[in-house]
């Protein structure tokens, strides 16, 4: 990551060369990197000219993989950056995470999820960040008047959040065959007040499957518990902030079980 | 009269206890959220200077005389910026 600090970084994703915009295709086609994988890395000089390219899957082993340290050192030499010393902290900027912004009037723009496996296989603890934009009317299901009583929310109503509950590295497979059935009834219950907010707890079990027939053998599924705190400004019934966690397991094709956890947070703060 | 007052006090105490227990449950969930959410050192990728398009990256690189690192993913839905390869 340190070696990349001097660069402006950008990514493109799509099905194939035909889907690329002309400026992307020009770089891809001009490079002599063998087109036998699905991640490619290119280094361009400040004038946008291609100076180096390599297969983009990290890891030194395997013909479709590259050692980023080696390749970026080569690229830096071609750019005459080889002798440029990096500060010990890499000159790192403060993190800027993928985010959602409200358009126009105030209010919540949506939910940001961080999803990751709870084991260290294949660097799988590296989190995935998902953004789920939400319209004002989608927040209304969480409205809770002061003095209001417990209400229920079907997990299906949270589909846009829950469909992201799968491990890294299988997004294409997931998008081609997304979760179909979402089961569970969550309870939204008042949970006290303090000087700033009125609180409610949203909690319950959720189950996601790829088939209408729940528990179909060999199908991937996710099962877990969702817990979230919703905050309401005193005197209003509209939610002003949400923080939560989903913990559970993704069972891949009825076999491998992967423990997953995800955090949910409303944006902007 | 005294009995009514005692009953009212008892009810108020129970309500305060319930409220306090509810707020503890809120704190427990918030604590779990904080312990599960990745911290900045686990998200080094986002300390890089990301542009959203190649065009934007080129303009910035030219302006600031910096090189560009460009990743292309051709598996349809992979998106390195969100962590999907």
Short mmCIF file of N, CA and C in Angstrom, two decimals, chain B:
data_model
loop_
_atom_site.label_atom_id
_atom_site.label_comp_id
_atom_site.label_asym_id
_atom_site.label_seq_id
_atom_site.Cartn_x
_atom_site.Cartn_y
_atom_site.Cartn_z
N UNK B 1 -54.25 6.38 51.62
CA UNK B 1 -53.47 7.44 50.99
C UNK B 1 -51.99 7.06 50.89
N UNK B 2 -51.44 6.62 52.08
CA UNK B 2 -50.04 6.20 52.11
C UNK B 2 -49.81 5.02 51.17
N UNK B 3 -50.80 4.11 51.19
CA UNK B 3 -50.69 2.92 50.34
C UNK B 3 -50.64 3.33 48.85
N UNK B 4 -51.48 4.29 48.47
CA UNK B 4 -51.51 4.77 47.08
C UNK B 4 -50.17 5.37 46.71
N UNK B 5 -49.63 6.19 47.65
CA UNK B 5 -48.33 6.82 47.39
C UNK B 5 -47.24 5.77 47.22
N UNK B 6 -47.26 4.78 48.10
CA UNK B 6 -46.24 3.71 48.02
C UNK B 6 -46.35 2.96 46.70
N UNK B 7 -47.60 2.70 46.30
CA UNK B 7 -47.82 1.99 45.03
C UNK B 7 -47.27 2.81 43.87
N UNK B 8 -47.53 4.13 43.91
CA UNK B 8 -47.06 5.01 42.84
C UNK B 8 -45.53 5.03 42.79
N UNK B 9 -44.92 5.10 43.99
CA UNK B 9 -43.45 5.09 44.08
C UNK B 9 -42.87 3.79 43.52
N UNK B 10 -43.51 2.71 43.89
CA UNK B 10 -43.07 1.40 43.42
C UNK B 10 -43.15 1.32 41.89
N UNK B 11 -44.26 1.85 41.36
CA UNK B 11 -44.44 1.84 39.90
C UNK B 11 -43.35 2.67 39.23
N UNK B 12 -43.08 3.84 39.83
CA UNK B 12 -42.05 4.72 39.26
C UNK B 12 -40.67 4.04 39.30
N UNK B 13 -40.38 3.37 40.42
CA UNK B 13 -39.10 2.68 40.56
C UNK B 13 -38.97 1.59 39.52
N UNK B 14 -40.06 0.83 39.31
CA UNK B 14 -40.03 -0.25 38.32
C UNK B 14 -39.79 0.31 36.92
N UNK B 15 -40.47 1.45 36.65
CA UNK B 15 -40.30 2.06 35.34
C UNK B 15 -38.86 2.51 35.13
N UNK B 16 -38.28 3.12 36.18
CA UNK B 16 -36.89 3.58 36.09
C UNK B 16 -35.95 2.42 35.87
N UNK B 17 -36.24 1.29 36.57
CA UNK B 17 -35.40 0.10 36.41
C UNK B 17 -35.47 -0.42 34.97
N UNK B 18 -36.73 -0.46 34.44
CA UNK B 18 -36.92 -0.96 33.07
C UNK B 18 -36.19 -0.07 32.08
N UNK B 19 -36.31 1.26 32.31
CA UNK B 19 -35.64 2.23 31.44
C UNK B 19 -34.13 2.03 31.48
N UNK B 20 -33.62 1.84 32.68
CA UNK B 20 -32.18 1.65 32.84
C UNK B 20 -31.73 0.36 32.17
N UNK B 21 -32.53 -0.68 32.28
CA UNK B 21 -32.18 -1.95 31.64
C UNK B 21 -32.25 -1.83 30.11
N UNK B 22 -33.25 -1.07 29.61
CA UNK B 22 -33.34 -0.83 28.16
C UNK B 22 -32.09 -0.10 27.67
N UNK B 23 -31.67 0.94 28.42
CA UNK B 23 -30.50 1.71 27.99
C UNK B 23 -29.23 0.87 28.04
N UNK B 24 -29.18 -0.07 28.98
CA UNK B 24 -28.02 -0.98 29.02
C UNK B 24 -28.01 -1.84 27.76
N UNK B 25 -29.19 -2.29 27.34
CA UNK B 25 -29.28 -3.11 26.12
C UNK B 25 -28.83 -2.29 24.91
N UNK B 26 -29.21 -1.01 24.90
CA UNK B 26 -28.77 -0.11 23.81
C UNK B 26 -27.25 -0.02 23.82
N UNK B 27 -26.69 0.20 25.00
CA UNK B 27 -25.22 0.31 25.10
C UNK B 27 -24.54 -0.98 24.67
N UNK B 28 -25.13 -2.12 25.01
CA UNK B 28 -24.54 -3.41 24.62
C UNK B 28 -24.47 -3.54 23.10
N UNK B 29 -25.55 -3.15 22.42
CA UNK B 29 -25.56 -3.26 20.95
C UNK B 29 -24.55 -2.27 20.35
N UNK B 30 -24.52 -1.06 20.91
CA UNK B 30 -23.56 -0.07 20.38
C UNK B 30 -22.13 -0.54 20.60
N UNK B 31 -21.90 -1.18 21.74
CA UNK B 31 -20.55 -1.71 22.03
C UNK B 31 -20.19 -2.82 21.05
N UNK B 32 -21.15 -3.67 20.76
CA UNK B 32 -20.90 -4.75 19.79
C UNK B 32 -20.61 -4.15 18.41
N UNK B 33 -21.39 -3.16 18.02
CA UNK B 33 -21.18 -2.47 16.74
C UNK B 33 -19.74 -1.93 16.68
N UNK B 34 -19.31 -1.26 17.75
CA UNK B 34 -17.96 -0.68 17.77
C UNK B 34 -16.89 -1.76 17.70
N UNK B 35 -17.15 -2.91 18.32
CA UNK B 35 -16.12 -3.96 18.33
C UNK B 35 -16.05 -4.71 16.99
N UNK B 36 -17.14 -4.72 16.25
CA UNK B 36 -17.15 -5.45 14.96
C UNK B 36 -16.72 -4.55 13.81
N UNK B 37 -17.04 -3.26 13.88
CA UNK B 37 -16.73 -2.37 12.76
C UNK B 37 -15.22 -2.25 12.56
N UNK B 38 -14.75 -2.39 11.31
CA UNK B 38 -13.31 -2.27 11.07
C UNK B 38 -12.80 -0.89 11.47
N UNK B 39 -11.57 -0.88 11.98
CA UNK B 39 -10.97 0.41 12.34
C UNK B 39 -10.06 0.85 11.19
N UNK B 40 -9.61 2.09 11.26
CA UNK B 40 -8.89 2.68 10.12
C UNK B 40 -7.69 1.85 9.66
N UNK B 41 -6.94 1.28 10.61
CA UNK B 41 -5.75 0.52 10.19
C UNK B 41 -6.12 -0.75 9.43
N UNK B 42 -7.37 -1.17 9.51
CA UNK B 42 -7.82 -2.34 8.75
C UNK B 42 -8.34 -1.95 7.37
N UNK B 43 -8.31 -0.67 7.08
CA UNK B 43 -8.85 -0.19 5.81
C UNK B 43 -7.80 0.65 5.06
N UNK B 44 -6.57 0.13 4.92
CA UNK B 44 -5.50 0.95 4.34
C UNK B 44 -5.77 1.37 2.90
N UNK B 45 -6.57 0.56 2.19
CA UNK B 45 -6.86 0.85 0.80
C UNK B 45 -7.50 2.23 0.63
N UNK B 46 -8.21 2.66 1.67
CA UNK B 46 -8.94 3.93 1.55
C UNK B 46 -8.08 5.13 1.95
N UNK B 47 -6.81 4.86 2.26
CA UNK B 47 -5.90 6.00 2.45
C UNK B 47 -5.25 6.36 1.12
N UNK B 48 -5.51 5.55 0.07
CA UNK B 48 -5.01 5.89 -1.26
C UNK B 48 -5.89 7.00 -1.85
N UNK B 49 -5.34 7.63 -2.88
CA UNK B 49 -6.05 8.75 -3.49
C UNK B 49 -6.87 8.23 -4.68
N UNK B 50 -8.12 7.85 -4.41
CA UNK B 50 -8.97 7.24 -5.43
C UNK B 50 -9.67 8.29 -6.30
N UNK B 51 -9.72 7.99 -7.59
CA UNK B 51 -10.55 8.79 -8.50
C UNK B 51 -11.71 7.88 -8.92
N UNK B 52 -12.83 8.48 -9.32
CA UNK B 52 -13.96 7.61 -9.64
C UNK B 52 -13.99 7.14 -11.09
N UNK B 53 -13.30 7.87 -11.98
CA UNK B 53 -13.23 7.41 -13.38
C UNK B 53 -11.80 7.62 -13.89
N UNK B 54 -11.50 6.95 -14.99
CA UNK B 54 -10.18 7.12 -15.59
C UNK B 54 -10.00 8.56 -16.06
N UNK B 55 -11.05 9.13 -16.58
CA UNK B 55 -10.99 10.53 -17.04
C UNK B 55 -10.62 11.46 -15.89
N UNK B 56 -11.29 11.24 -14.74
CA UNK B 56 -11.00 12.07 -13.57
C UNK B 56 -9.57 11.84 -13.08
N UNK B 57 -9.13 10.58 -13.12
CA UNK B 57 -7.77 10.25 -12.68
C UNK B 57 -6.74 10.95 -13.58
N UNK B 58 -7.01 10.93 -14.89
CA UNK B 58 -6.07 11.56 -15.84
C UNK B 58 -5.97 13.07 -15.60
N UNK B 59 -7.11 13.68 -15.36
CA UNK B 59 -7.11 15.13 -15.15
C UNK B 59 -6.32 15.47 -13.88
N UNK B 60 -6.54 14.68 -12.83
CA UNK B 60 -5.85 14.93 -11.56
C UNK B 60 -4.34 14.68 -11.70
N UNK B 61 -4.01 13.59 -12.40
CA UNK B 61 -2.59 13.24 -12.58
C UNK B 61 -1.86 14.34 -13.35
N UNK B 62 -2.52 14.85 -14.38
CA UNK B 62 -1.89 15.91 -15.19
C UNK B 62 -1.71 17.18 -14.35
N UNK B 63 -2.74 17.48 -13.58
CA UNK B 63 -2.70 18.70 -12.75
C UNK B 63 -1.62 18.61 -11.69
N UNK B 64 -1.47 17.44 -11.09
CA UNK B 64 -0.57 17.29 -9.94
C UNK B 64 0.74 16.60 -10.31
N UNK B 65 0.91 16.30 -11.62
CA UNK B 65 2.12 15.62 -12.10
C UNK B 65 2.41 14.35 -11.31
N UNK B 66 1.37 13.48 -11.26
CA UNK B 66 1.49 12.21 -10.53
C UNK B 66 1.13 11.06 -11.45
N UNK B 67 1.70 9.88 -11.19
CA UNK B 67 1.33 8.72 -12.00
C UNK B 67 -0.03 8.15 -11.60
N UNK B 68 -0.52 7.26 -12.45
CA UNK B 68 -1.84 6.64 -12.21
C UNK B 68 -1.67 5.14 -12.04
N UNK B 69 -2.37 4.57 -11.07
CA UNK B 69 -2.45 3.11 -10.94
C UNK B 69 -3.87 2.73 -11.29
N UNK B 70 -4.00 1.89 -12.32
CA UNK B 70 -5.32 1.61 -12.90
C UNK B 70 -5.60 0.10 -12.87
N UNK B 71 -6.65 -0.29 -12.19
CA UNK B 71 -7.04 -1.70 -12.10
C UNK B 71 -8.27 -1.96 -12.97
N UNK B 72 -8.19 -2.99 -13.78
CA UNK B 72 -9.35 -3.38 -14.60
C UNK B 72 -9.80 -4.77 -14.15
N UNK B 73 -11.09 -4.90 -13.88
CA UNK B 73 -11.65 -6.19 -13.45
C UNK B 73 -12.70 -6.60 -14.47
N UNK B 74 -12.52 -7.79 -15.06
CA UNK B 74 -13.42 -8.20 -16.16
C UNK B 74 -14.31 -9.38 -15.78
N UNK B 75 -14.69 -9.46 -14.51
CA UNK B 75 -15.60 -10.57 -14.15
C UNK B 75 -17.02 -10.06 -13.91
N UNK B 76 -17.35 -8.96 -14.54
CA UNK B 76 -18.68 -8.35 -14.51
C UNK B 76 -18.97 -7.54 -13.25
N UNK B 77 -18.93 -8.17 -12.09
CA UNK B 77 -19.42 -7.48 -10.90
C UNK B 77 -18.34 -7.17 -9.86
N UNK B 78 -17.12 -7.62 -10.10
CA UNK B 78 -16.05 -7.30 -9.16
C UNK B 78 -15.89 -5.79 -9.07
N UNK B 79 -15.60 -5.29 -7.91
CA UNK B 79 -15.38 -3.85 -7.77
C UNK B 79 -14.34 -3.66 -6.68
N UNK B 80 -13.10 -3.42 -7.11
CA UNK B 80 -12.00 -3.35 -6.16
C UNK B 80 -12.25 -2.26 -5.11
N UNK B 81 -12.88 -1.17 -5.51
CA UNK B 81 -13.07 -0.06 -4.59
C UNK B 81 -13.93 -0.45 -3.38
N UNK B 82 -14.84 -1.38 -3.58
CA UNK B 82 -15.65 -1.81 -2.44
C UNK B 82 -15.10 -3.08 -1.79
N UNK B 83 -14.01 -3.62 -2.36
CA UNK B 83 -13.39 -4.80 -1.77
C UNK B 83 -13.70 -6.09 -2.50
N UNK B 84 -14.46 -6.02 -3.59
CA UNK B 84 -14.80 -7.24 -4.34
C UNK B 84 -13.84 -7.41 -5.51
N UNK B 85 -13.19 -8.58 -5.59
CA UNK B 85 -12.35 -8.80 -6.77
C UNK B 85 -13.14 -9.59 -7.80
#
